[in-house]
């Protein structure tokens, strides 16, 4: 099954609640929430109070992408404010295995993100514990960047490894995804699609519906 996860980083923050409701109405299954600390990535976005405020606006899955150093310090708080799944970066966790266990112990879904330049081998031992792997298709930190072409091979390779090992986790892609290239990442093996600019530029409901149509 394929899922659309619009990234609210590209939303109009002056009416964020309304925009999240609009995503829900249009049928987007997830809400992708990008948390940035100005340390792991250059920019700072938003944190727990914003997520908590949005929680009553929708029952959709809150897919929280933590671009922060040592996320284990804040896992409990993110769950408390409404996260249904948490993605941590392999590059930002000193103890990746322990951090994954901590997320699972909190009763939500656990996922690990890899920057474009990070090899899939870092997942070798932890893969069976994961509900999802996020393959970054841009370098994290900003919306509106251009899709990095070589990440398609990485998605394909990861899906092959999962199939060979009988692992049924989801593969999410994030960064530079458009209506034009979404078909090719799906074909490579991704099934959770993050889209920021491509959803929020123009008519949100129409954009969501077009993505859902292409994604089948
Ligand atoms: C990048 C973020 C993405 C970003 C996607 O660091 O993780 O979720 O907002 O935005 P677009 O789709 O505009 O590349
Ligand atoms: Zn993201």
XYZ file of C-alpha atoms and ligand atoms in Angstrom:
231
model
C 0.000 0.000 0.000
C 1.200 3.487 -0.870
C 0.834 6.471 1.445
C 1.138 10.216 0.862
C 2.851 12.257 3.589
C 2.658 15.986 2.797
C 5.413 17.927 4.577
C 3.961 20.879 6.471
C 7.324 22.637 6.297
C 6.001 24.094 3.040
C 2.622 25.121 4.514
C 1.371 28.616 5.280
C 2.119 28.807 9.007
C -0.389 31.611 9.529
C -3.183 29.059 9.007
C -1.438 25.769 9.676
C -4.406 24.089 11.369
C -6.666 24.849 8.408
C -4.090 23.532 5.980
C -3.707 20.283 7.913
C -7.492 19.837 7.866
C -7.385 20.405 4.136
C -4.798 17.607 3.687
C -7.051 15.316 5.699
C -10.136 16.189 3.624
C -8.247 15.544 0.405
C -7.270 12.073 1.615
C -3.555 12.313 2.519
C -2.927 9.429 4.915
C 0.035 10.917 6.832
C 1.149 14.378 7.951
C 4.939 14.685 7.644
C 6.349 16.903 10.388
C 9.935 18.136 9.962
C 11.648 19.076 13.213
C 15.016 20.848 12.755
C 17.382 21.978 15.489
C 19.836 24.315 13.735
C 22.592 21.889 14.673
C 22.148 18.589 12.842
C 20.800 20.658 9.950
C 21.374 24.388 9.332
C 17.802 25.566 9.877
C 15.392 25.603 12.800
C 11.744 24.753 12.113
C 9.333 24.039 14.982
C 8.903 21.670 17.894
C 6.489 20.152 20.389
C 4.065 23.068 20.964
C 3.246 23.249 17.256
C 2.692 19.488 17.005
C 0.520 19.503 20.109
C -1.580 22.339 18.700
C -2.104 20.456 15.440
C -3.047 17.158 17.079
C -6.789 17.937 17.469
C -7.005 19.051 13.809
C -6.802 15.544 12.353
C -6.778 11.858 13.160
C -4.237 11.176 10.385
C -0.869 9.610 11.175
C 1.696 12.102 12.502
C 4.950 11.106 10.819
C 7.577 13.025 12.777
C 10.983 13.398 11.091
C 13.562 14.433 13.668
C 16.512 16.279 12.144
C 18.077 16.895 15.539
C 21.237 15.789 17.339
C 20.762 12.936 19.829
C 16.981 12.648 19.412
C 16.787 10.120 22.258
C 16.677 13.104 24.626
C 13.209 14.085 23.386
C 11.424 10.912 22.270
C 8.999 10.788 25.174
C 7.968 14.396 24.645
C 7.323 13.881 20.950
C 5.091 10.914 21.713
C 3.262 12.937 24.347
C 2.501 15.720 21.896
C 1.057 13.320 19.325
C 3.675 11.514 17.217
C 2.425 8.200 15.757
C 5.785 7.358 14.252
C 9.235 8.817 14.751
C 12.102 8.867 12.284
C 15.611 9.466 13.616
C 18.707 9.947 11.486
C 21.378 7.248 11.672
C 23.906 10.106 11.476
C 22.558 11.854 14.591
C 22.367 8.884 16.999
C 25.411 7.738 18.909
C 23.507 4.606 19.939
C 21.178 3.871 17.067
C 20.087 0.434 18.282
C 19.149 1.758 21.712
C 17.294 4.735 20.266
C 15.200 2.448 18.050
C 14.354 0.295 21.081
C 13.321 3.396 23.000
C 10.917 4.466 20.266
C 9.359 1.001 20.143
C 9.043 0.862 23.919
C 7.014 4.062 23.745
C 4.491 2.110 21.686
C 4.836 3.895 18.363
C 6.381 3.037 14.999
C 10.145 3.392 14.595
C 11.966 4.536 11.498
C 15.532 5.474 10.542
C 16.530 8.069 7.951
C 19.690 8.019 5.876
C 21.209 11.097 4.278
C 21.933 10.712 0.565
C 25.633 10.067 1.184
C 25.104 7.454 3.928
C 25.505 3.829 2.926
C 22.709 1.307 3.450
C 25.137 -0.900 5.377
C 24.481 1.093 8.587
C 21.053 -0.605 8.631
C 22.313 -4.151 8.340
C 21.772 -5.177 11.966
C 18.846 -2.945 12.915
C 16.679 -3.453 9.828
C 14.473 -6.183 11.399
C 13.443 -3.760 14.171
C 12.234 -1.028 11.838
C 8.739 -0.231 10.632
C 10.119 2.115 7.989
C 13.333 3.403 6.423
C 13.446 6.978 5.170
C 15.735 7.360 2.184
C 16.535 11.072 1.919
C 16.420 12.146 -1.697
C 17.925 15.581 -0.896
C 20.315 16.664 1.842
C 18.067 17.462 4.800
C 17.555 21.000 6.028
C 15.376 22.799 3.509
C 12.267 22.321 1.426
C 12.200 23.022 -2.281
C 15.488 21.344 -3.234
C 16.209 19.290 -6.318
C 15.847 15.486 -6.217
C 19.247 13.717 -6.197
C 19.119 11.128 -8.987
C 21.432 8.462 -7.545
C 19.100 7.919 -4.581
C 16.848 5.929 -6.914
C 19.450 3.147 -7.047
C 19.623 3.243 -3.278
C 15.847 2.757 -2.956
C 15.984 -0.138 -5.412
C 18.891 -1.741 -3.549
C 17.147 -1.356 -0.177
C 13.914 -2.916 -1.471
C 15.917 -5.826 -2.868
C 17.721 -6.366 0.450
C 14.390 -6.278 2.314
C 12.832 -8.790 -0.062
C 15.827 -11.108 0.213
C 15.600 -10.972 4.011
C 11.798 -11.236 4.106
C 11.436 -7.805 5.734
C 8.185 -5.997 4.991
C 9.011 -2.482 6.256
C 7.941 0.654 4.418
C 10.356 2.776 2.401
C 9.734 6.511 2.591
C 11.304 9.057 0.270
C 11.717 12.706 1.183
C 12.955 15.674 -0.802
C 12.310 17.048 -4.254
C 9.417 14.693 -5.016
C 7.025 16.004 -7.673
C 4.142 14.692 -9.739
C 6.679 14.167 -12.514
C 9.167 11.988 -10.614
C 6.914 10.208 -8.085
C 6.260 7.342 -10.520
C 9.951 6.548 -10.761
C 10.514 6.351 -6.968
C 7.456 4.136 -6.587
C 8.787 1.920 -9.328
C 12.146 1.751 -7.503
C 10.372 0.422 -4.403
C 9.338 3.383 -2.234
C 5.791 3.313 -0.844
C 5.595 6.343 1.484
C 5.889 9.619 -0.380
C 6.803 12.908 1.284
C 6.044 16.022 -0.717
C 6.308 19.593 0.539
C 6.432 22.236 -2.176
C 4.634 20.013 -4.688
C 1.608 19.787 -2.370
C 1.484 23.282 -0.878
C 2.236 25.350 -3.993
C -1.103 26.138 -5.598
C -4.308 24.299 -4.713
C -3.534 21.907 -1.841
C -6.575 19.680 -2.258
C -6.090 19.355 -5.980
C -2.378 18.568 -5.555
C -3.073 15.885 -2.938
C -5.690 14.307 -5.187
C -3.325 14.301 -8.166
C -0.614 12.577 -6.108
C -3.088 9.986 -4.795
C -4.237 9.281 -8.321
C -0.700 8.698 -9.624
C 0.126 6.600 -6.543
C -2.851 4.280 -7.077
C 13.941 18.322 4.086
C 12.670 17.860 4.740
C 11.610 17.555 3.754
C 11.141 18.742 2.952
C 10.465 18.263 1.716
O 14.921 18.475 5.034
O 12.911 16.696 5.471
O 10.523 16.900 4.358
O 10.296 19.583 3.674
O 10.140 19.358 0.931
P 10.130 19.317 -0.657
O 9.113 18.314 -1.060
O 9.768 20.725 -1.023
O 11.525 18.934 -1.101
Zn 11.214 15.352 6.153
